[in-house]
mmCIF file of C-alpha atoms and ligand atoms in Angstrom:
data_model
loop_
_atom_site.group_PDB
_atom_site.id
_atom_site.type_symbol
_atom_site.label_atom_id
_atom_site.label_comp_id
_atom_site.label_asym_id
_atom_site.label_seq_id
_atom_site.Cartn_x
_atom_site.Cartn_y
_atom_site.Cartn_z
ATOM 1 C CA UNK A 349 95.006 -128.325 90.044
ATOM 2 C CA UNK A 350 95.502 -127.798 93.770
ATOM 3 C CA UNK A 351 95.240 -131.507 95.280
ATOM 4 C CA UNK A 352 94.953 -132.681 98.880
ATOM 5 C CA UNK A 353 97.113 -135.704 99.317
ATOM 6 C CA UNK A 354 95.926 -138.215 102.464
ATOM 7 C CA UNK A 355 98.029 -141.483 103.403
ATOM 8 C CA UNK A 356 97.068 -143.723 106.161
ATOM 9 C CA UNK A 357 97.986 -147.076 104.982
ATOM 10 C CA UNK A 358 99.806 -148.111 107.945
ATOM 11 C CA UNK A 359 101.445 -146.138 110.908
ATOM 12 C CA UNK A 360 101.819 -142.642 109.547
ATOM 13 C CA UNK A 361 98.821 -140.528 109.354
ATOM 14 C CA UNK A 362 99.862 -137.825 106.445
ATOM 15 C CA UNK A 363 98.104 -134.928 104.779
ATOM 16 C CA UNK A 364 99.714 -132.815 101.492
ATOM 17 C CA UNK A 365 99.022 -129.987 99.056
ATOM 18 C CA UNK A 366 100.324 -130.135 95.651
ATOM 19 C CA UNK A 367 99.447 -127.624 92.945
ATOM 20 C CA UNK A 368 100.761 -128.665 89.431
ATOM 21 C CA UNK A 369 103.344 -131.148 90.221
ATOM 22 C CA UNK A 370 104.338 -128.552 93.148
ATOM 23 C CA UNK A 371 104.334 -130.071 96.778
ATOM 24 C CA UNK A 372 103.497 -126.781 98.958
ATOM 25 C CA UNK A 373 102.970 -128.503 102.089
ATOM 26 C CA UNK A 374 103.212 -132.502 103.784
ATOM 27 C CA UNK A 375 102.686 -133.298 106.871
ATOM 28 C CA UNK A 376 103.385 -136.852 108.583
ATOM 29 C CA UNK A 377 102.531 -137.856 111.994
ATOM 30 C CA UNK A 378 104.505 -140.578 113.039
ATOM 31 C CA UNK A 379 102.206 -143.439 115.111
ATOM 32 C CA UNK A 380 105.410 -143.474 118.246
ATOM 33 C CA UNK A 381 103.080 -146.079 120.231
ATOM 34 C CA UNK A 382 103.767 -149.037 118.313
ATOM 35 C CA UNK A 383 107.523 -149.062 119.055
ATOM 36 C CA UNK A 384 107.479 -150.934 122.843
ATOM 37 C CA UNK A 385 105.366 -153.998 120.935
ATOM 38 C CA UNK A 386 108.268 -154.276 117.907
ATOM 39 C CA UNK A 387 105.754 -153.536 115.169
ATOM 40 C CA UNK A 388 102.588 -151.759 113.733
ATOM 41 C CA UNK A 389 99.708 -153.380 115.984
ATOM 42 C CA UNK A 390 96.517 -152.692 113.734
ATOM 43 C CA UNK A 391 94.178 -152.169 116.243
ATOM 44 C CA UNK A 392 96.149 -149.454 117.585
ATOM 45 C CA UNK A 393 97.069 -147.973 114.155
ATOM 46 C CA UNK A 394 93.340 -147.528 112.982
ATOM 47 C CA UNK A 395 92.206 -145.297 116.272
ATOM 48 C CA UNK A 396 95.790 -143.281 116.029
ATOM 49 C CA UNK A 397 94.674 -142.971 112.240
ATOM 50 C CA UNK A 398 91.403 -141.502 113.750
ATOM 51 C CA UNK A 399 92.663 -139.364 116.229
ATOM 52 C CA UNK A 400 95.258 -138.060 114.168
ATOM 53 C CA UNK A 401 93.520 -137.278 110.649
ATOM 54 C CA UNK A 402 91.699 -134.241 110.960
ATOM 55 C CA UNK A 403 94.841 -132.658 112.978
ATOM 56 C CA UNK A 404 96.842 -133.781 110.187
ATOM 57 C CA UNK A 405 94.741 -132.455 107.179
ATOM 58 C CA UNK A 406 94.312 -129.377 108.966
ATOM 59 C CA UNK A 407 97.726 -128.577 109.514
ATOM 60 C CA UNK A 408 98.301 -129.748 106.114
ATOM 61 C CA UNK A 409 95.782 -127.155 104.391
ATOM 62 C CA UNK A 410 97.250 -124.523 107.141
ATOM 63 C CA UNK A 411 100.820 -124.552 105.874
ATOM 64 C CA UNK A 412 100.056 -124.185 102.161
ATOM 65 C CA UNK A 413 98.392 -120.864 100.674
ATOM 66 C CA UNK A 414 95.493 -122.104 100.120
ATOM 67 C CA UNK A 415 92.090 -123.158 102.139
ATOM 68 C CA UNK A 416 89.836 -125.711 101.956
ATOM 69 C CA UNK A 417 87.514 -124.337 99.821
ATOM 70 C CA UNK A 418 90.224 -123.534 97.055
ATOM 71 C CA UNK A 419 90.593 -127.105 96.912
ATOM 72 C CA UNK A 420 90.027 -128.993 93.426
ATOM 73 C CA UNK A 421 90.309 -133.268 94.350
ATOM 74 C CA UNK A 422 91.002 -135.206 96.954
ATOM 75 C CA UNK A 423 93.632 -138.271 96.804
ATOM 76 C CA UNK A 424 93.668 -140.926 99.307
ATOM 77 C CA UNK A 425 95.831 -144.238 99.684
ATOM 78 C CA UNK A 426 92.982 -146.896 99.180
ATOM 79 C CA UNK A 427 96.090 -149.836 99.223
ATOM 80 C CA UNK A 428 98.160 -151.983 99.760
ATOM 81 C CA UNK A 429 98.060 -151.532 103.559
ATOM 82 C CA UNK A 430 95.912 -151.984 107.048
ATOM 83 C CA UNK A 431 92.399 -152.592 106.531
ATOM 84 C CA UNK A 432 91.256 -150.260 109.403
ATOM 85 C CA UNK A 433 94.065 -147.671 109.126
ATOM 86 C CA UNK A 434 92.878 -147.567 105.326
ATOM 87 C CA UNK A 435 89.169 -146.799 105.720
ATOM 88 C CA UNK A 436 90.046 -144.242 108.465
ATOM 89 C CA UNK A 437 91.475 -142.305 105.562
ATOM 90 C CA UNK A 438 89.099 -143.156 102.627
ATOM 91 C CA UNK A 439 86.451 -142.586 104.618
ATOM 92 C CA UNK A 440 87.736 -139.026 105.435
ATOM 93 C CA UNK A 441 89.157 -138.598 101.936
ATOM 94 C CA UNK A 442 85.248 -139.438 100.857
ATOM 95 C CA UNK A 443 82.960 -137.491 103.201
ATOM 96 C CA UNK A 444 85.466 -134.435 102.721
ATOM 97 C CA UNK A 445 85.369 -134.647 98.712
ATOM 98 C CA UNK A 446 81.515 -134.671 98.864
ATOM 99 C CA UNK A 447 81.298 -131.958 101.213
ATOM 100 C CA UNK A 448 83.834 -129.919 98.901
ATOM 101 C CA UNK A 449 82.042 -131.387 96.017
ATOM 102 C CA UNK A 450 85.615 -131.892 94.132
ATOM 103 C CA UNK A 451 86.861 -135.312 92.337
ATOM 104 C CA UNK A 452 88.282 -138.292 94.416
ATOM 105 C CA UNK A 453 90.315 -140.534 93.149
ATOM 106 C CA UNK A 454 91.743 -143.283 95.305
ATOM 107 C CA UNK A 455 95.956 -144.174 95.036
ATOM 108 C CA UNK A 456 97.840 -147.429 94.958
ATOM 109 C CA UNK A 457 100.718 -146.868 97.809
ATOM 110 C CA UNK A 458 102.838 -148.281 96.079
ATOM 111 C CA UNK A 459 102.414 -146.543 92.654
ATOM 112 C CA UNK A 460 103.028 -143.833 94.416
ATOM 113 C CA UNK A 461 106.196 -144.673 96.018
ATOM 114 C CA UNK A 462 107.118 -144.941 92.430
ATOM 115 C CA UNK A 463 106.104 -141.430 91.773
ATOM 116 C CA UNK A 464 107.699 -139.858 94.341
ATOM 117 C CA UNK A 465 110.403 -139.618 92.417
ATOM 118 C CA UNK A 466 109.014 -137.588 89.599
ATOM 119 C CA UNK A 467 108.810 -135.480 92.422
ATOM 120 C CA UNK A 468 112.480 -135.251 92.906
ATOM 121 C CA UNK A 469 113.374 -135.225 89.288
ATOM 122 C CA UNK A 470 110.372 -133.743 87.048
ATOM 123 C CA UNK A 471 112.471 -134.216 84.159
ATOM 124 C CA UNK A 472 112.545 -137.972 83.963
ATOM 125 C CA UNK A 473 111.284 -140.205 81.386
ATOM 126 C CA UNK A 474 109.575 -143.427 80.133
ATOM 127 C CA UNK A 475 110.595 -146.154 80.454
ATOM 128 C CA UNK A 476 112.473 -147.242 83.612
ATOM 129 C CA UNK A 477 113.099 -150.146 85.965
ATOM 130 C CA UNK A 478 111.672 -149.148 89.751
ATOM 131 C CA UNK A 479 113.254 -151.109 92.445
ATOM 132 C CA UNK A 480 110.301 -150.446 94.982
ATOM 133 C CA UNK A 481 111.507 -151.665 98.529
ATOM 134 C CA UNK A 482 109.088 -151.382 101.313
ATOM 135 C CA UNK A 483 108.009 -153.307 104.912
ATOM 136 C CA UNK A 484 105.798 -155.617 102.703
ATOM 137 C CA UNK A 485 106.974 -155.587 99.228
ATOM 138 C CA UNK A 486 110.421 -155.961 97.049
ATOM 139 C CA UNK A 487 110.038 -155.385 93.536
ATOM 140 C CA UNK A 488 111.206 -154.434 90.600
ATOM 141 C CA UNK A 489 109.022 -153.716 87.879
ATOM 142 C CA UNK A 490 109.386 -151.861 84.238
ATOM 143 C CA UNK A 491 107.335 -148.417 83.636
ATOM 144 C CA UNK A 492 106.456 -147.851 80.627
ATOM 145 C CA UNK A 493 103.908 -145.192 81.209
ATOM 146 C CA UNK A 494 101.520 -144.107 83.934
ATOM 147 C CA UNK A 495 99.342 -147.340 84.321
ATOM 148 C CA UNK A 496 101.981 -149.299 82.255
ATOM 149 C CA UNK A 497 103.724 -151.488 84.347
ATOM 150 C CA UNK A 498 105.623 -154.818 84.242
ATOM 151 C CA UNK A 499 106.735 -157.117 86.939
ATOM 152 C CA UNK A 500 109.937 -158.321 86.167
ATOM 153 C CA UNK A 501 110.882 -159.805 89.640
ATOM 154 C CA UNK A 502 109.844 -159.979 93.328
ATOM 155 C CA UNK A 503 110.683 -161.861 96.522
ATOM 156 C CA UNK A 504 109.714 -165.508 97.048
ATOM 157 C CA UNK A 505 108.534 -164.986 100.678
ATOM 158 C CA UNK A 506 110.224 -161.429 103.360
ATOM 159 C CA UNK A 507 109.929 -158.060 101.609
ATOM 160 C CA UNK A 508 113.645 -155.955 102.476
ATOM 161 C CA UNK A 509 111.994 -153.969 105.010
ATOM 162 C CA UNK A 510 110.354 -156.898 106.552
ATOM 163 C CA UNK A 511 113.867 -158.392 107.156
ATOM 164 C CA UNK A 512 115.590 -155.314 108.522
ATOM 165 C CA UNK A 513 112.575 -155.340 110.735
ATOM 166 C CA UNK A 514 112.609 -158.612 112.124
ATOM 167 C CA UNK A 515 116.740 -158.425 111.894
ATOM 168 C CA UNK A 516 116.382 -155.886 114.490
ATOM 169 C CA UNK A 517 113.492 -157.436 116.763
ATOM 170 C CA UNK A 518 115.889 -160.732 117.247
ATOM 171 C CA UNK A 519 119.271 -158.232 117.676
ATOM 172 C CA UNK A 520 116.621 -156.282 120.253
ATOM 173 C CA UNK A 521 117.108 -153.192 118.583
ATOM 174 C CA UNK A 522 113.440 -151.624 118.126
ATOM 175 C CA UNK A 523 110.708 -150.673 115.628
ATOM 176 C CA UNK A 524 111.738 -149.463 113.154
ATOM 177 C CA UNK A 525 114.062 -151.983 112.188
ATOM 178 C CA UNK A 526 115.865 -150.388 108.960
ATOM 179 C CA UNK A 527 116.520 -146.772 110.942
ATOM 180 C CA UNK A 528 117.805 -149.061 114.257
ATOM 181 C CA UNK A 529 119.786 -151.233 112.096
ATOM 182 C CA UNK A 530 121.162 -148.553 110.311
ATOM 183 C CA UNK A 531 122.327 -146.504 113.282
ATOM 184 C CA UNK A 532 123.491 -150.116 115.274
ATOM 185 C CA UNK A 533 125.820 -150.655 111.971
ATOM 186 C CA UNK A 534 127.761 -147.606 112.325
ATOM 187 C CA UNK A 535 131.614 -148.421 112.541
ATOM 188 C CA UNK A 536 130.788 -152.281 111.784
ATOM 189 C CA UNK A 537 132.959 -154.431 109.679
ATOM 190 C CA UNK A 538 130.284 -154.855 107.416
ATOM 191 C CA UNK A 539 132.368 -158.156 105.866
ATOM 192 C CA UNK A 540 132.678 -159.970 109.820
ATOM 193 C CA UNK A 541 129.747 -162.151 108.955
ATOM 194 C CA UNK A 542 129.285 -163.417 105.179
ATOM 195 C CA UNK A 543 125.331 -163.774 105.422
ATOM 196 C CA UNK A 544 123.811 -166.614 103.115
ATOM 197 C CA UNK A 545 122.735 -164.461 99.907
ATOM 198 C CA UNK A 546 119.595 -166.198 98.181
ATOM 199 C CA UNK A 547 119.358 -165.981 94.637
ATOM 200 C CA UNK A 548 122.782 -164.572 94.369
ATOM 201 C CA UNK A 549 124.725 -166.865 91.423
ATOM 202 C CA UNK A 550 120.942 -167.603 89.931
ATOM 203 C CA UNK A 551 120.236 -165.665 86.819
ATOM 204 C CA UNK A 552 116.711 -165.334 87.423
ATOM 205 C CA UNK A 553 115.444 -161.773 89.263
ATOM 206 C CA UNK A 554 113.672 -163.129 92.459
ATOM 207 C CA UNK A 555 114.462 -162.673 96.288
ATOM 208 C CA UNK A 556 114.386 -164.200 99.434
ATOM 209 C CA UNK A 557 115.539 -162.881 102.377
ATOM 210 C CA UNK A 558 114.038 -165.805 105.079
ATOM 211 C CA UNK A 559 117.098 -167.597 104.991
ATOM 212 C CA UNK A 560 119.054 -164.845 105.820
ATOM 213 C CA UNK A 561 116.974 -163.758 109.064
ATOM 214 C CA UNK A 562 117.373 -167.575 110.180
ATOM 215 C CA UNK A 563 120.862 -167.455 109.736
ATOM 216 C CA UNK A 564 121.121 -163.925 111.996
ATOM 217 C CA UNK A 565 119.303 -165.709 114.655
ATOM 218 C CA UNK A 566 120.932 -168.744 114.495
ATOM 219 C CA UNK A 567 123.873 -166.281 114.774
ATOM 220 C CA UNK A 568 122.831 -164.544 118.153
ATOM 221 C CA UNK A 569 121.818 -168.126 119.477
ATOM 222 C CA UNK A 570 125.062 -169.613 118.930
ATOM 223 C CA UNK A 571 126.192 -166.740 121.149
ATOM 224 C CA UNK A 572 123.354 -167.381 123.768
ATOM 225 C CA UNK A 573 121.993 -163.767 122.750
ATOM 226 C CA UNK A 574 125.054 -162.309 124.655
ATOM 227 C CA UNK A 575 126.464 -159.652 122.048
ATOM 228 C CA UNK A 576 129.357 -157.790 122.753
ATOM 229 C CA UNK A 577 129.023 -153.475 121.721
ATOM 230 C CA UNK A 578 131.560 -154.816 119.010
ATOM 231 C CA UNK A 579 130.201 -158.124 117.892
ATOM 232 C CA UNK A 580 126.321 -156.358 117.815
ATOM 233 C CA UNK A 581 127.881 -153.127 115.542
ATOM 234 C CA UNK A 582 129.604 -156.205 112.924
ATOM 235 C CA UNK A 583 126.193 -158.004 112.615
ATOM 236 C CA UNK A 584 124.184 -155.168 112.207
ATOM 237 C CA UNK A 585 126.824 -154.157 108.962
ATOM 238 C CA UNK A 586 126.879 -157.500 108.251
ATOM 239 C CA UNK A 587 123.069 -158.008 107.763
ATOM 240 C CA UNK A 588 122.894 -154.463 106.301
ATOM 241 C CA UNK A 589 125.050 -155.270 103.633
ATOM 242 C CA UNK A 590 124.102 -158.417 102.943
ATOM 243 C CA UNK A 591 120.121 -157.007 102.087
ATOM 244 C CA UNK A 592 121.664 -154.266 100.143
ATOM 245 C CA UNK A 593 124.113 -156.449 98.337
ATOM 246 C CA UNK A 594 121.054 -158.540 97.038
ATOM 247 C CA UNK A 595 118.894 -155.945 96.261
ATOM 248 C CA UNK A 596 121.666 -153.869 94.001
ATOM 249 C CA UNK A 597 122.567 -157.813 92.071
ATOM 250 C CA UNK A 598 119.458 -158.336 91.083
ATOM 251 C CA UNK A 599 118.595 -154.606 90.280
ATOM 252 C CA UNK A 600 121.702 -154.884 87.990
ATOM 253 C CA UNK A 601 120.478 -158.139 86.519
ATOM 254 C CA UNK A 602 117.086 -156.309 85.821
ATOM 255 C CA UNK A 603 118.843 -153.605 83.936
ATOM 256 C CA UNK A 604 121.218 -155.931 82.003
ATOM 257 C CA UNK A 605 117.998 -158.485 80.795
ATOM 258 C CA UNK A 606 115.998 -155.015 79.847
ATOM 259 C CA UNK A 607 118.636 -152.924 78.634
ATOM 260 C CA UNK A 608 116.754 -150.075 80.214
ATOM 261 C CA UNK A 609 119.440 -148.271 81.970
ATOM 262 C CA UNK A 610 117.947 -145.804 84.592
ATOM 263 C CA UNK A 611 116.034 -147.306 87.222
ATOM 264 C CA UNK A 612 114.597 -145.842 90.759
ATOM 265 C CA UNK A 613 114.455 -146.796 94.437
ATOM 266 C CA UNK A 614 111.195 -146.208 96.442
ATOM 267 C CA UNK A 615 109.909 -147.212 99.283
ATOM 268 C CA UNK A 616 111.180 -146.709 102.822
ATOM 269 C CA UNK A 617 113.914 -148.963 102.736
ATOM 270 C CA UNK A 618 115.241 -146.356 99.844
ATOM 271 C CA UNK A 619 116.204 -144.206 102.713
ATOM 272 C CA UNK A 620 118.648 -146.647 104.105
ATOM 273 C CA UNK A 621 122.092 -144.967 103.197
ATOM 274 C CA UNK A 622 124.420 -148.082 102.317
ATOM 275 C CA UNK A 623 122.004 -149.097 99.368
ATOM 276 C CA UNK A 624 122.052 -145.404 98.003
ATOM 277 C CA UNK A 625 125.818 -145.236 98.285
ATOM 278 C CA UNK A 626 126.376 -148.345 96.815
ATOM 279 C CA UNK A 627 123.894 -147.720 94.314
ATOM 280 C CA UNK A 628 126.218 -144.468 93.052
ATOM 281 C CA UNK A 629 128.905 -146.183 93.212
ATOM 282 C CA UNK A 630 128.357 -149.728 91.489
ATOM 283 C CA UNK A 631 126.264 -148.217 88.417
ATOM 284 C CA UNK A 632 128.416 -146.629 86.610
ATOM 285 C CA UNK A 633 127.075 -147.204 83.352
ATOM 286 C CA UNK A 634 123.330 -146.987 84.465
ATOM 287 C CA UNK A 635 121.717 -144.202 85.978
ATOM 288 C CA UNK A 636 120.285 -144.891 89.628
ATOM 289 C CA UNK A 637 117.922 -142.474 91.195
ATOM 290 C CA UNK A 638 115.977 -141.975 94.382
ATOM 291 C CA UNK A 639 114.278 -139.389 96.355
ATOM 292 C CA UNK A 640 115.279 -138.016 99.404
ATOM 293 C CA UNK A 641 114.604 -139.577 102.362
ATOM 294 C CA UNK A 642 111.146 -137.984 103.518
ATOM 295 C CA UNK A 643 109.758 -138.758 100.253
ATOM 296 C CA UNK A 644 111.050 -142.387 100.570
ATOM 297 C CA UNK A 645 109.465 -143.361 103.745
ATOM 298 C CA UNK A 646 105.693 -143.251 103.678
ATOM 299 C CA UNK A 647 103.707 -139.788 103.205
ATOM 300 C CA UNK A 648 100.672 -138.060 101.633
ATOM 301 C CA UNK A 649 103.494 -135.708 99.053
ATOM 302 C CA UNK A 650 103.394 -138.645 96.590
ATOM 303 C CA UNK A 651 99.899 -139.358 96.877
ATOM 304 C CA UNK A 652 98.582 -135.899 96.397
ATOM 305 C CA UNK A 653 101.758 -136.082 93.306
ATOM 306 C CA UNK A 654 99.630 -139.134 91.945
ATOM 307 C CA UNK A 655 96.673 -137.743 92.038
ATOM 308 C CA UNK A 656 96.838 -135.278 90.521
ATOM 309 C CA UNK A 657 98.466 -137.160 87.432
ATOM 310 C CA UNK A 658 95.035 -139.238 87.646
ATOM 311 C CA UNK A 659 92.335 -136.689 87.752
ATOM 312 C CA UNK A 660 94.145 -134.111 85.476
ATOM 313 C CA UNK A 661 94.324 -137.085 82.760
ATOM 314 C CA UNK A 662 90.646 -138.553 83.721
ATOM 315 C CA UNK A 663 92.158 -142.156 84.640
ATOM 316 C CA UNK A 664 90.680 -142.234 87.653
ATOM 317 C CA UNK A 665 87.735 -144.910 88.035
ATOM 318 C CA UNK A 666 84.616 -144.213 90.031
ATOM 319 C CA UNK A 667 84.989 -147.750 92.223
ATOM 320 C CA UNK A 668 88.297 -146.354 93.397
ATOM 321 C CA UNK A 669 86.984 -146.038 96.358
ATOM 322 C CA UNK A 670 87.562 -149.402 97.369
ATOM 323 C CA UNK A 671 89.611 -150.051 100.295
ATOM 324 C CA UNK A 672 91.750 -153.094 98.837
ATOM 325 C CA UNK A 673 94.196 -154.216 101.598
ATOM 326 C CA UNK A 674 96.642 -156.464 99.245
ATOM 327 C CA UNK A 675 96.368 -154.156 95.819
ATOM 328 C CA UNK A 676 98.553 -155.112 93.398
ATOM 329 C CA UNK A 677 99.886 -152.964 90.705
ATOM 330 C CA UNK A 678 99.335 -154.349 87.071
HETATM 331 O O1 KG4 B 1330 107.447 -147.423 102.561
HETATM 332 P P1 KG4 B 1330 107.486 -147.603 104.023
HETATM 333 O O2 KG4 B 1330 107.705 -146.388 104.878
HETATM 334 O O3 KG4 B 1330 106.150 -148.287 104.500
HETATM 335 C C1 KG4 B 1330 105.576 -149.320 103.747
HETATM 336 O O4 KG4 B 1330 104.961 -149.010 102.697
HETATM 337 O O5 KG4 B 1330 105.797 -150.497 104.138
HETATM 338 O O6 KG4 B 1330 108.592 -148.698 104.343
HETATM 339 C C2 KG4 B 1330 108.770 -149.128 105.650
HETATM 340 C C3 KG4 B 1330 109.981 -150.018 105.709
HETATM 341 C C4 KG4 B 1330 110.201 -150.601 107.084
HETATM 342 O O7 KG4 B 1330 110.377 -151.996 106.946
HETATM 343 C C5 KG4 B 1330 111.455 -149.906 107.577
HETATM 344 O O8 KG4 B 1330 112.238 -150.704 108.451
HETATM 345 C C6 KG4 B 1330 112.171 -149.612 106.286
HETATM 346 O O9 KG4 B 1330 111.150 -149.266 105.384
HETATM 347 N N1 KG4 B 1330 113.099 -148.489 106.418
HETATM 348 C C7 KG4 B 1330 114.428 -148.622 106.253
HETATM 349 C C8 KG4 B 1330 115.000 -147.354 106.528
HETATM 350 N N2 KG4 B 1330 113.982 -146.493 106.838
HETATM 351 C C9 KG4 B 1330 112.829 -147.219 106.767
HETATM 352 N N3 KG4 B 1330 115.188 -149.686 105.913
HETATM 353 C C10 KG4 B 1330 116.520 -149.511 105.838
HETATM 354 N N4 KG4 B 1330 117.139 -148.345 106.109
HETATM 355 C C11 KG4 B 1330 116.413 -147.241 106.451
HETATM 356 N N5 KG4 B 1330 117.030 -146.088 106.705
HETATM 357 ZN ZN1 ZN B 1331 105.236 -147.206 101.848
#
C-alpha cells in the first residue's frame, strides 16, 4: 500500500510516503519561532501548522515516485498533542482522503514512536518492553502485539523531556532543552553534582523527575545564577546523567520483573546520546534497541509506518477521526 504519513501534534509539521513497510520520503519542518519564548506556544504552533502543511505534504509526495493520485490511505497523528496543531493536520489528513477517496485512519503519536523502530529493525518480534521517552510522557509499557499493550510503569508527575526542557530554561540554555543540554554537557564531569535520583533504591517502576529540576535550580540559586563556562558544562553532565541514570534503572527493573529481555527507546529524548551509550553498554544480557535519531524525534515516517499496519489489517475504526489531545494508549 503506498501511505501518506502527516504529523502535526506539536511543533513539527511532517509529511511521509511509505510503500510496504518502505519509507521513500519524510519531510519535517521544524516550527524555529518558538525558541526566543523557551517552549512550544500553541497559538503560534497551530497557524505555523497551517502555513506549513500543504508545503510539507507537497514536498513530501514530490520526493517519492509516486503522485497524489497513486495514493492508497492517508495517516494522520489525531494524539496525544496540541489541540489546534492537531486539527490543522486531521483536518487536512480528512478533506485530502475524501478528495482522493482512499482510507483514513487516524494514529496515536505515541504508538507510533513505538513503531518507529520496526522501521529500523523489520525483523523484530513480539513481545518487548518500550521505554517511550518524550516532552510529555515517560513510559514503559509491554507489547505484546499491535494493539496489545501493557503499562508497566510511568512517571508520577515531569515526563524526561519535560525535565531536560525546563533543566535548560533555568541553566538559560534554549528550546530545545535535551539538544542544548546535550551540547552544554560536552567535556562535563558528569559525577560533579550527585542529583537527587527519585525512585532509585524503590523496587517499584515509577518516575519522578520534579525533585530533580528543584534541586538544579536550587543549584544555580545558591550560586546567584552566576555559572562559570566550567561549573555550567559539570551541571549540564550532571543533570544529563542523572535523567539517563533513572531512566536505564528502572528500564532494567522492567526487564528483570518481565523477563522479557529486548526492549526499545522512542521518543525524542531517545536521541539523546548518553542514554543510548549507556544503554549498550549496561545491558549486556538484554538486548536494547532504538532508532536513529530522525526517527526518534517527532515525524510523519512512523505515522505513515503505522498506518499502514492499521489499514492493511482493517483495525482502523471509523471515529478515528477524533482529535483527542491527552490519548492514551491501552
Ligand atoms: O518525541 P518528541 O520529539 O516530541 C514529543 O512527542 O513530545 O520529544 C521531544 C522531547 C523534548 O522534550 C526534547 O527536549 C527531547 O525530546 N529531546 C532530547 C534530545 N532531542 C530531543 N532529549 C535529550 N537529548 C536529546 N538529544
Ligand atoms: Zn513525539
Amino acid at each position: 500500500m503506498i501511505i501518506l504519513g502527516i504529523e502535526t501534534s506539536c511543533d513539527e509539521t511532517a509529511a511521509a510516503v511509505c510503500k510496504d513497510g518502505e519509507i521513500l520520503s519524510s519531510v519535517v519542518a521544524s516550527q524555529e519561532q518558538h525558541a526566543i519564548y523557551g517552549g512550544v506556544v500553541p497559538e503560534i504552533a497551530s497557524r505555523a501548522h497551517e502555513r506549513l502543511i500543504l508545503k510539507t505534504v507537497q514536498e513530501a509526495i514530490n520526493r517519492s515516485p509516486f503522485n497524489k493520485t497513486e495514493l492508497q490511505g492517508v495517516a494522520v497523528t489525531r494524539g496525544p498533542g496540541l489541540m489546534g496543531s492537531l486539527l490543522t493536520g486531521v483536518s487536512f489528513a480528512r478533506g485530502l482522503s475524501l478528495g482522493l477517496k482512499v482510507p483514513f485512519v487516524g494514529i496515536n503519536h505515541m504508538e507510533a514512536h513505538i513503531f518507529a523502530n520496526f522501521i529500523a529493525y523489520p525483523e523484530l518480534q513480539f513481545p518487548f518492553l518500550c521505554l517511550l521517552v518524550s516532552g510529555g510522557h515517560t513510559q514503559i509499557w509491554k507489547v505484546e502485539a499491535v494493539g496489545k499493550y501493557e503499562l508497566i510503569g510511568e512517571t508520577r508527575d515531569d515526563a524526561a523531556g519535560e525535565a531536560f526542557d525546563k533543566g535548560a530554561r533555568i541553566l538559560g540554555l534554549g528550546y530545545p532543552g535535551g539538544v542544548a543540554i546535550e551540547k552544554a554537557a560536552i567535556g562535563g564531569n558528569k559525577e560533579a553534582i550527585n542529583f537527587p535520583r527519585a525512585f532509585f533504591q524503590s523496587n517499584t517502576v515509577e518516575f519522578s523527575f520534579s525533585g530533580l529540576k528543584t534541586s538544579l535550580l536550587r543549584y544555580v540559586e545558591l550560586n546567584d545564577g552566576e555559572l562559570s563556562p566550567k561549573m555550567l558544562r559539570d551541571v549540564s553532565a550532571s543533570y544529563q546523567f542523572a535523567i539517563v541514570d533513572i531512566l536505564l534503572s528502572k528500564l532494567r527493573l522492567a526487564i528483570d520483573k518481565t523477563e522479557i529481555r529486548v526492549a526499545l527507546i522512542g521518543g525524542g529524548v531517545a536521541a539523546n546520546k548518553l542514554l543510548r551509550e549507556k544503554a549498550d553498554k549496561d545491558f549486556i544480557d538484554s538486548k536494547i534497541l532504538y532508532p536513529n535519531i530522525e526517527l526518534c524525534t517527532d515525524n510523519a515516517a512512523m505515522i505513515a509506518f503505522l498506518g499502514e499496519i492499521y489499514l492493511k489489517k482493517k483495525l482502523h475504526r471509523c471515529e478515528s477521526y477524533q482529535v483527542i489531545p491527552n490519548l492514551r494508549l491501552s
